[in-house]
XYZ file of C-alpha atoms in Angstrom:
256
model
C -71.886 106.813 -27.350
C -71.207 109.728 -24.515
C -69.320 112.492 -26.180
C -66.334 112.011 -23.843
C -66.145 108.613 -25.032
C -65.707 109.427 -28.683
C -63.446 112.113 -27.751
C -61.055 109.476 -26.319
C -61.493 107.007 -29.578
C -60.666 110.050 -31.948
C -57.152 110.702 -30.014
C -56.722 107.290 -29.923
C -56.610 107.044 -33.392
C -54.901 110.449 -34.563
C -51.820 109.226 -32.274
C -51.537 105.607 -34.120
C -51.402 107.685 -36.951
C -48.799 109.703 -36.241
C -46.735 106.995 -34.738
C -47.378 104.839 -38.132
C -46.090 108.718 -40.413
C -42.955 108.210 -38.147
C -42.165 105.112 -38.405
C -42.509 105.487 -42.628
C -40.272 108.019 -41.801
C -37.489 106.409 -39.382
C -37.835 102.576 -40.032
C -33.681 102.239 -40.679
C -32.807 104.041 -37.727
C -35.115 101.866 -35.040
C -33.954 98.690 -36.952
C -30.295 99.854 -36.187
C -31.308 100.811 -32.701
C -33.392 97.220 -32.467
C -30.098 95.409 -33.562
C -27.537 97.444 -31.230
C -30.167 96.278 -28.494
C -29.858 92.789 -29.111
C -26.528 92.467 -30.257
C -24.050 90.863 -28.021
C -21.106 92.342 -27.010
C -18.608 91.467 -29.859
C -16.081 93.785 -28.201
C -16.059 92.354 -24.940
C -15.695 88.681 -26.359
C -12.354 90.388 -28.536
C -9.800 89.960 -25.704
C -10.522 86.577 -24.595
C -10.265 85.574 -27.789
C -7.131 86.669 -28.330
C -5.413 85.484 -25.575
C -6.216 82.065 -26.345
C -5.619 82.071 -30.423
C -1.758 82.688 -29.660
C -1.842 79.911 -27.218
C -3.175 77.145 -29.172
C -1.085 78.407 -31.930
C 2.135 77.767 -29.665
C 0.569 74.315 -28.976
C -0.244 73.122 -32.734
C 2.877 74.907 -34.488
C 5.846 72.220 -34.655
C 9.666 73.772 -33.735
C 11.379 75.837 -36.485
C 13.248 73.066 -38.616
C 16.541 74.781 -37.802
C 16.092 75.180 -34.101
C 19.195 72.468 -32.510
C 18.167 70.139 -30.598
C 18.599 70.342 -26.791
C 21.773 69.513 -25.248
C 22.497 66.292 -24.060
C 23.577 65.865 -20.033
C 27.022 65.257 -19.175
C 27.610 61.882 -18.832
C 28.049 60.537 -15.142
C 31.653 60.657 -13.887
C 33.574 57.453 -13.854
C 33.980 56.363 -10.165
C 38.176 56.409 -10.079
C 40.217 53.296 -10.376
C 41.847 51.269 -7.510
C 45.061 52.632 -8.740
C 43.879 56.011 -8.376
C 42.848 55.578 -5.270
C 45.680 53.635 -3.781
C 48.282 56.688 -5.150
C 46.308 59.312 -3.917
C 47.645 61.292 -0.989
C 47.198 64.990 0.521
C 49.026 67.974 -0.974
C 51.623 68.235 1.920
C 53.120 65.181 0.550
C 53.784 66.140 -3.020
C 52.391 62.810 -4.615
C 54.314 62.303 -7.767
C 52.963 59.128 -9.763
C 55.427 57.030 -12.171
C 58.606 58.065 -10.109
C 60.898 55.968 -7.481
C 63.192 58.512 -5.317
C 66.625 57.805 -4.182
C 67.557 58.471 -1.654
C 68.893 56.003 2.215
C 66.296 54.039 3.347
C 65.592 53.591 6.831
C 63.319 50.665 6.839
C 63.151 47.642 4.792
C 60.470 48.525 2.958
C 60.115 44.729 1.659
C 58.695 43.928 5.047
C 56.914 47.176 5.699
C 53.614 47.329 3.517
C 50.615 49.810 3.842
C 47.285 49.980 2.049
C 47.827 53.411 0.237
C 50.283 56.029 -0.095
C 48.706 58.227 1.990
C 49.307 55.633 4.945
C 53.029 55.797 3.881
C 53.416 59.332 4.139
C 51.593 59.438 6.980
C 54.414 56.782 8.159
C 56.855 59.184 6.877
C 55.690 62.022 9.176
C 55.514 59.748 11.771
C 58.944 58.881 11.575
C 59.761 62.699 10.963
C 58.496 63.604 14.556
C 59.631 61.266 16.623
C 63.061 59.832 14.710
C 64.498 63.295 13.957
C 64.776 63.843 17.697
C 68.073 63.448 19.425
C 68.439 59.974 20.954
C 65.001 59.049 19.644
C 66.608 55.501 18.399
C 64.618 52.795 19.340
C 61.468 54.589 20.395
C 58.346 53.352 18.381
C 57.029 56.053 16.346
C 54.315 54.166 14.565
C 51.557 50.909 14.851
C 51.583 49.582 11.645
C 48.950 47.483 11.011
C 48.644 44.680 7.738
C 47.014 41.874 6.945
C 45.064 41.785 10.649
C 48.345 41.853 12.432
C 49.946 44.839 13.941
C 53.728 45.813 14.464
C 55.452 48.408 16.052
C 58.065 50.381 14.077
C 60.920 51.992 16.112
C 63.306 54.804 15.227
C 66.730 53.322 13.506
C 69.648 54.203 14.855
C 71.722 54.051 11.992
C 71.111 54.299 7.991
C 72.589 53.336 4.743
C 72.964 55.265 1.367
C 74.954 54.870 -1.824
C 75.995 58.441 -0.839
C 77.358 58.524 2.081
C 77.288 54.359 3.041
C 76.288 53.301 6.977
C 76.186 56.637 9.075
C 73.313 57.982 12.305
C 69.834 57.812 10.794
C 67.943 60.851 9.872
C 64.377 61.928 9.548
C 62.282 60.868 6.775
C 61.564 63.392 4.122
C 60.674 61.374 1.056
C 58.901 57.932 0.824
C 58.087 55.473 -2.021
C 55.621 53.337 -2.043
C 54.240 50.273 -4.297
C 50.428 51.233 -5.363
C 49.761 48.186 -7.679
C 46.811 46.402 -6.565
C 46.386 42.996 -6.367
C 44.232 43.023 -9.493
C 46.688 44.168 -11.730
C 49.413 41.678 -11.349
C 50.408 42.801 -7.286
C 53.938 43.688 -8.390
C 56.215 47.473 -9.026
C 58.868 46.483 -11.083
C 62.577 47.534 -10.531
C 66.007 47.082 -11.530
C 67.053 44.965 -8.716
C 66.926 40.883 -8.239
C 63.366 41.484 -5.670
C 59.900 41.331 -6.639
C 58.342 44.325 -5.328
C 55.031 44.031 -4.599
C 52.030 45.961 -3.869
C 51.277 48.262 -0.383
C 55.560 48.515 -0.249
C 56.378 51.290 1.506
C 60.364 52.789 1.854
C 60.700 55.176 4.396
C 63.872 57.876 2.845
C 65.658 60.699 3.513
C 67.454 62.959 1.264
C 69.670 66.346 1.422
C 66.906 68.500 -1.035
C 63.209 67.573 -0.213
C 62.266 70.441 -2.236
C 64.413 68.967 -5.476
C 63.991 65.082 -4.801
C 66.543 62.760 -6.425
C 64.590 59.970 -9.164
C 66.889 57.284 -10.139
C 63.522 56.077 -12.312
C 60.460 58.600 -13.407
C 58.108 58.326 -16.178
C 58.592 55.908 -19.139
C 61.130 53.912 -18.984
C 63.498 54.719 -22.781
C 63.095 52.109 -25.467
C 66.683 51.300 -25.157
C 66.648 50.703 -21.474
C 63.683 48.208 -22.198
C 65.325 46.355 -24.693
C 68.421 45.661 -22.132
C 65.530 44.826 -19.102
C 62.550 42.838 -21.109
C 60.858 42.730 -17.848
C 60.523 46.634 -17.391
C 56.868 47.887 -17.748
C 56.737 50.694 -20.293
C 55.882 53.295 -17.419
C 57.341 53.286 -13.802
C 55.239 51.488 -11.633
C 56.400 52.952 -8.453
C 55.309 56.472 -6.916
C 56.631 58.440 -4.205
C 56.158 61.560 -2.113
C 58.639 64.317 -0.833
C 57.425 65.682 2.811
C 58.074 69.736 1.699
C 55.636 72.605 2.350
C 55.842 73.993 -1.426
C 55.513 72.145 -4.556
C 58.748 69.975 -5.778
C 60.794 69.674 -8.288
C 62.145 66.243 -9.637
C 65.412 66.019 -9.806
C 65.509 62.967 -12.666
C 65.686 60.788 -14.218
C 68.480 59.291 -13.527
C 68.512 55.544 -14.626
C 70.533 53.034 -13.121
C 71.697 51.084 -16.337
């Protein structure tokens, strides 16, 4: 063997030696290196982990067993009633359900019907423009139509009232009118030898829009009932006072 060769064999061997001293020396601390080398990141793997435990935990836990339960909706409104709909009219005519307003008619309201009372006190204004003019009597102030047929309503010349009896006609300012519909009996009861009946519309005037007269408003008094066994419990009529501010009933004031 050449000299250099057995040089190389001879360091060769003195370096596994001292790399065999070391690691009797050092074994724990390349073992921990080893394992920090192959470990995976536990850290990194932390967050995720996290993030999803309080998620499923949301999922999987039932509700606290005193939370209330959740509200129920409203229920639906009720669509209103043909009644309702019949007496309804805008606020410049001061509807006033369960009242009949005195007051001297100028039509015969018998013979004059309308579909609602909104129609009527449109008739009322109606008659209010073109009646309350000087010489106006005679001159149509409205087209009334009922029942497919149409009429045409002219200014009175003349009026009557319990007040005052047969004297020049004035301008309507109040109106009553006969909302019962046909599927409720057709009829507005009063103390009088007609039957009334439904889509009637009386065309009045009176001195105090503002403070209309009611010869019958509300309920009708037990006492009254038991002398009419016909009356209804409630007034079956309603009427309307053509003012620009709200009104005050002046009533009732029954007619025994």
């Amino acid at each position: 063997m050449a000299p250099r060769a057995a040089q190389a064999m001879i360091t060769a061997a003195a370096a596994l030696l001292l790399i065999g001293q070391a690691m009797r020396h050092r074994p724990l601390e390349l073992r921990r290196q080893l394992r920090e080398v192959d470990a995976p990141a536990v850290g990194a793997l932390e967050p995720a982990a996290s993030a999803v435990a309080p998620a499923a935990a949301r999922r999987s836990s039932p509700p606290p067993a005193n939370r209330p339960p959740p509200p129920l909706p409203p229920p639906a409104p009720r669509p209103p009633s043909e009644l309702a709909l019949r007496s309804a009219a805008d606020p410049s005519c001061n509807p006033t359900p369960h009242a009949g307003f005195s007051g001297g008619s100028l039509n015969w309201g018998m013979s004059f019907h309308v579909g609602t009372a909104q129609e009527c006190c449109d008739a009322c204004k109606a008659h209010a423009r073109v009646c309350g003019a000087p010489g106006a009597g005679g001159r149509v102030y409205l087209n009334r139509s009922w029942e497919g047929k149409v009429s045409a309503e002219r200014c009175a010349k003349t009026m009557t009232s319990n007040e005052l009896g047969t004297h020049a006609a004035q301008a309507c300012n109040v109106f009553v009118f006969c909302p019962t519909p046909p599927s409720a009996g057709g009829l507005c009861w009063s103390n009088d030898v007609w039957n009334h009946s439904s889509g009637e519309c009386w065309l009045k005037s009176q001195a105090a829009p503002q403070r209309p007269h009611a010869g019958a408003f509300g309920a009708y008094p037990d006492a009254y009932r038991k002398k009419h066994r016909t009356a209804p419990e409630k007034v079956q009529w309603m009427s309307g006072a053509l003012h620009p501010g709200p009104v005050t009933v002046d009533g009732p004031h029954w007619h025994w």
